[in-house]
Coordinates of N, CA and C in Angstrom, one line a residue:
Q1 N 138.5 111.7 106.4 CA 137.3 111.2 105.7 C 136.2 111.1 106.6
V2 N 135.0 111.3 106.1 CA 133.8 111.3 106.9 C 133.5 109.8 107.3
R3 N 133.3 109.6 108.6 CA 133.0 108.3 109.1 C 132.3 108.3 110.4
L4 N 131.3 107.3 110.5 CA 130.6 107.0 111.7 C 130.8 105.5 112.0
V5 N 131.1 105.3 113.2 CA 131.3 103.9 113.7 C 130.5 103.5 114.9
E6 N 129.7 102.6 114.7 CA 128.7 102.1 115.7 C 129.4 101.0 116.6
S7 N 129.0 100.9 117.9 CA 129.5 99.9 118.7 C 128.4 99.7 119.8
G8 N 128.6 98.6 120.6 CA 127.7 98.3 121.7 C 126.6 97.2 121.5
G9 N 126.5 96.8 120.2 CA 125.5 95.8 119.9 C 125.9 94.4 120.6
G10 N 125.0 93.6 120.5 CA 125.2 92.2 121.1 C 124.0 91.4 121.3
L11 N 124.0 90.4 122.1 CA 122.9 89.5 122.4 C 122.4 89.9 123.7
V12 N 121.1 90.1 123.9 CA 120.5 90.4 125.1 C 119.1 89.7 125.2
Q13 N 118.7 89.3 126.4 CA 117.4 88.7 126.5 C 116.3 89.7 126.5
A14 N 115.1 89.3 126.1 CA 113.9 90.1 126.1 C 113.7 90.8 127.5
G15 N 113.5 92.0 127.5 CA 113.3 92.7 128.7 C 114.6 93.4 129.2
G16 N 115.7 93.0 128.6 CA 117.0 93.6 129.0 C 117.3 94.9 128.4
S17 N 118.5 95.4 128.7 CA 118.9 96.7 128.1 C 120.3 96.6 127.4
L18 N 120.4 97.6 126.5 CA 121.7 97.7 125.8 C 121.9 99.2 125.4
R19 N 123.1 99.5 125.4 CA 123.5 100.9 125.0 C 124.4 101.0 123.8
L20 N 123.9 101.6 122.8 CA 124.7 101.7 121.5 C 125.5 103.0 121.5
S21 N 126.6 103.0 120.9 CA 127.4 104.3 120.8 C 127.8 104.5 119.3
C22 N 128.0 105.7 118.9 CA 128.4 106.1 117.6 C 129.5 107.1 117.7
A23 N 130.6 106.7 117.2 CA 131.8 107.6 117.2 C 131.9 108.3 115.9
T24 N 132.1 109.6 115.8 CA 132.2 110.3 114.5 C 133.7 110.8 114.4
S25 N 133.9 111.1 113.1 CA 135.3 111.6 112.7 C 135.5 113.1 113.1
G26 N 136.4 113.3 114.1 CA 136.7 114.7 114.4 C 135.5 115.6 114.5
R27 N 135.7 116.8 113.9 CA 134.6 117.8 113.9 C 133.7 117.8 112.7
T28 N 133.8 116.7 111.9 CA 133.0 116.7 110.7 C 131.5 117.0 110.8
F29 N 131.0 116.5 111.9 CA 129.5 116.6 112.0 C 129.1 117.8 113.0
N30 N 129.9 118.7 113.1 CA 129.5 119.9 113.9 C 128.2 120.6 113.3
G31 N 127.2 120.8 114.1 CA 126.0 121.3 113.6 C 125.0 120.4 113.0
Y32 N 125.4 119.1 112.9 CA 124.5 118.1 112.3 C 123.5 117.5 113.3
A33 N 122.4 117.1 112.8 CA 121.5 116.3 113.5 C 122.0 114.8 113.4
M34 N 121.7 114.0 114.3 CA 122.1 112.7 114.2 C 121.1 111.8 114.7
G35 N 121.3 110.5 114.5 CA 120.2 109.5 114.9 C 120.5 108.1 114.6
W36 N 119.5 107.3 114.7 CA 119.6 105.8 114.5 C 118.5 105.3 113.7
S37 N 118.8 104.3 112.8 CA 117.9 103.5 112.1 C 118.2 102.1 112.3
R38 N 117.3 101.2 111.8 CA 117.6 99.8 112.0 C 117.0 98.9 110.9
Q39 N 117.5 97.8 110.6 CA 117.0 97.0 109.6 C 117.1 95.5 110.1
A40 N 115.9 94.9 110.1 CA 115.8 93.6 110.5 C 115.9 92.7 109.3
P41 N 116.2 91.4 109.5 CA 116.4 90.5 108.3 C 115.1 90.4 107.5
G42 N 115.3 90.6 106.2 CA 114.1 90.5 105.3 C 113.2 91.7 105.4
K43 N 113.5 92.7 106.1 CA 112.6 93.9 106.2 C 113.3 95.1 105.8
E44 N 112.5 96.2 105.6 CA 113.1 97.5 105.2 C 113.6 98.2 106.4
R45 N 114.6 99.1 106.0 CA 115.1 99.9 107.1 C 114.1 100.8 107.7
E46 N 114.1 101.0 109.0 CA 113.2 101.9 109.7 C 113.8 102.9 110.6
F47 N 113.3 104.0 110.8 CA 113.7 105.1 111.6 C 113.5 104.6 113.1
V48 N 114.5 105.0 113.9 CA 114.4 104.6 115.3 C 114.3 105.9 116.2
A49 N 115.4 106.8 116.1 CA 115.5 108.0 116.9 C 116.4 109.0 116.2
A50 N 116.2 110.2 116.6 CA 117.0 111.3 116.0 C 117.1 112.5 117.1
I51 N 118.2 113.2 117.0 CA 118.4 114.3 117.9 C 119.1 115.5 117.2
T52 N 118.7 116.7 117.5 CA 119.3 117.9 116.9 C 120.7 118.1 117.4
W53 N 121.4 119.0 116.7 CA 122.8 119.2 117.1 C 122.8 119.7 118.6
S54 N 122.0 120.6 119.0 CA 122.1 121.1 120.3 C 121.4 120.2 121.4
G55 N 120.7 119.2 120.9 CA 120.1 118.2 121.8 C 118.8 118.7 122.4
D56 N 118.3 119.9 121.9 CA 117.1 120.3 122.5 C 115.8 119.7 121.9
T57 N 115.9 118.9 120.9 CA 114.8 118.2 120.4 C 115.2 116.8 120.0
T58 N 114.3 115.9 120.3 CA 114.5 114.5 120.0 C 113.3 114.0 119.3
Y59 N 113.5 112.9 118.5 CA 112.5 112.3 117.8 C 112.5 110.7 117.9
Y60 N 111.4 110.1 118.1 CA 111.4 108.7 118.2 C 110.3 108.0 117.4
A61 N 110.5 106.8 117.0 CA 109.5 106.0 116.3 C 108.5 105.6 117.4
D62 N 107.3 105.5 117.0 CA 106.3 105.1 118.0 C 106.6 103.8 118.7
S63 N 107.2 102.9 118.0 CA 107.5 101.6 118.5 C 108.5 101.6 119.7
V64 N 109.3 102.7 119.8 CA 110.3 102.7 120.8 C 110.1 103.7 121.9
K65 N 109.1 104.6 121.7 CA 108.9 105.7 122.7 C 108.6 105.2 124.1
G66 N 109.3 105.7 125.0 CA 109.2 105.4 126.4 C 110.2 104.3 126.8
R67 N 110.9 103.7 125.8 CA 111.8 102.6 126.1 C 113.2 102.9 125.6
F68 N 113.3 103.7 124.6 CA 114.6 104.0 124.0 C 114.9 105.5 124.2
T69 N 116.2 105.9 124.5 CA 116.5 107.3 124.7 C 117.8 107.6 123.9
I70 N 117.7 108.6 123.1 CA 118.8 109.1 122.3 C 119.5 110.3 123.0
S71 N 120.8 110.3 123.0 CA 121.5 111.4 123.6 C 122.9 111.7 122.8
R72 N 123.4 112.8 123.0 CA 124.7 113.1 122.3 C 125.6 113.8 123.2
D73 N 126.9 113.7 122.9 CA 128.0 114.5 123.6 C 128.9 115.1 122.5
N74 N 128.6 116.3 122.2 CA 129.3 116.9 121.1 C 130.8 117.1 121.4
A75 N 131.1 117.2 122.7 CA 132.6 117.4 123.1 C 133.3 116.1 122.7
K76 N 132.6 115.0 122.7 CA 133.2 113.7 122.4 C 132.9 113.2 120.9
N77 N 132.1 114.0 120.2 CA 131.7 113.6 118.9 C 131.0 112.3 118.8
A78 N 130.1 112.1 119.8 CA 129.4 110.8 120.0 C 128.0 110.9 120.2
V79 N 127.3 109.9 119.8 CA 125.8 109.8 119.9 C 125.5 108.5 120.5
Y80 N 124.5 108.4 121.4 CA 124.1 107.1 122.1 C 122.7 106.8 121.9
L81 N 122.4 105.5 122.1 CA 121.1 105.0 122.1 C 120.9 104.1 123.3
Q82 N 120.2 104.5 124.2 CA 119.9 103.6 125.4 C 118.6 102.9 125.1
M83 N 118.7 101.6 125.1 CA 117.5 100.7 124.8 C 117.2 99.9 126.0
N84 N 116.0 100.1 126.5 CA 115.5 99.4 127.7 C 114.3 98.6 127.3
S85 N 113.9 97.6 128.1 CA 112.8 96.8 127.9 C 112.7 96.2 126.5
L86 N 113.8 95.7 126.1 CA 113.9 95.2 124.7 C 113.0 94.0 124.4
K87 N 112.5 94.1 123.2 CA 111.6 93.1 122.6 C 112.2 92.4 121.5
S88 N 111.7 91.2 121.2 CA 112.4 90.4 120.1 C 112.3 91.1 118.8
E89 N 111.3 92.0 118.5 CA 111.2 92.7 117.3 C 112.3 93.8 117.1
A90 N 113.1 94.0 118.2 CA 114.1 95.0 118.1 C 115.4 94.4 117.5
T91 N 115.4 93.1 117.3 CA 116.5 92.4 116.6 C 116.7 93.0 115.2
A92 N 117.9 93.5 115.0 CA 118.2 94.2 113.8 C 119.7 94.7 113.8
V93 N 120.1 95.2 112.6 CA 121.3 95.8 112.5 C 121.0 97.3 112.8
Y94 N 121.6 98.0 113.7 CA 121.4 99.4 114.0 C 122.5 100.3 113.3
Y95 N 122.0 101.3 112.7 CA 122.9 102.2 112.0 C 122.9 103.6 112.5
C96 N 124.0 104.2 112.7 CA 124.2 105.6 113.1 C 124.0 106.4 111.9
A97 N 123.3 107.6 112.0 CA 123.1 108.4 110.9 C 123.3 109.9 111.2
A98 N 123.7 110.7 110.2 CA 123.9 112.1 110.4 C 123.5 112.9 109.2
D99 N 122.9 114.0 109.4 CA 122.4 114.9 108.3 C 122.3 116.3 108.8
G100 N 122.2 117.3 107.9 CA 122.1 118.6 108.3 C 120.8 119.0 109.0
V101 N 119.8 118.2 108.7 CA 118.4 118.4 109.3 C 117.9 117.1 109.9
P102 N 117.2 117.1 111.0 CA 116.7 115.9 111.6 C 115.6 115.2 110.8
S103 N 114.9 116.0 110.0 CA 113.7 115.4 109.2 C 114.3 114.4 108.2
A104 N 115.5 114.6 107.7 CA 116.0 113.6 106.7 C 116.4 112.3 107.4
I105 N 116.7 112.3 108.6 CA 117.0 111.1 109.4 C 115.7 110.4 109.7
V106 N 114.7 111.2 110.1 CA 113.4 110.6 110.3 C 112.8 109.9 109.2
R107 N 113.0 110.5 108.0 CA 112.5 110.0 106.8 C 113.4 108.9 106.1
G108 N 114.5 108.6 106.7 CA 115.4 107.6 106.2 C 116.3 108.0 105.1
Y109 N 116.6 109.3 104.9 CA 117.4 109.8 103.9 C 118.6 110.6 104.4
S110 N 119.2 110.1 105.4 CA 120.4 110.7 106.0 C 121.5 110.7 105.0
G111 N 122.3 111.8 105.0 CA 123.4 112.0 104.2 C 124.6 111.0 104.5
Y112 N 124.7 110.6 105.7 CA 125.8 109.8 106.2 C 125.3 108.6 107.0
W113 N 125.9 107.4 106.9 CA 125.6 106.2 107.6 C 126.8 105.5 108.0
G114 N 126.7 104.8 109.1 CA 127.8 104.0 109.6 C 127.6 102.6 109.0
Q115 N 128.4 101.7 109.4 CA 128.4 100.3 108.9 C 127.4 99.4 109.7
G116 N 127.0 99.9 110.8 CA 126.0 99.1 111.6 C 126.6 98.2 112.7
T117 N 125.7 98.0 113.7 CA 126.0 97.1 114.8 C 124.9 96.2 115.0
Q118 N 125.1 94.9 115.2 CA 124.1 93.9 115.3 C 123.5 93.9 116.8
V119 N 122.2 93.9 116.9 CA 121.5 93.8 118.2 C 120.6 92.5 118.0
T120 N 120.7 91.6 118.9 CA 119.9 90.4 118.8 C 119.2 90.2 120.2
V121 N 117.9 90.2 120.2 CA 117.1 90.0 121.4 C 116.5 88.6 121.4
S122 N 116.9 87.9 122.4 CA 116.4 86.5 122.5 C 115.2 86.4 123.4
S123 N 114.3 85.4 123.1 CA 113.1 85.3 123.9 C 113.0 83.9 124.6

């Protein structure tokens, strides 16, 4: 079955760092772009970052540019999100996403989603 499982969330102080991981099922997502979105309490889901299958192109929301870095390891069927200089507004449930094209992830219409991992930034 198609599945994406996020991990690495937790509680971190403002200014700190956290690294999220997304494990995928076997070779299901070969050739797929992948990324991350997040949803804060009472707010709509928003795009965070995306990366093409080859890793040659990345996309970031303006709010996280320069602080977050997305990467992937296709040999491990995994995607990562390194989050540095975290701010309180980063508190949200972070979801791993996969789609045939990165634009779908950027627009929030990814074909596949994980269950999410909670990130809480204290101030």
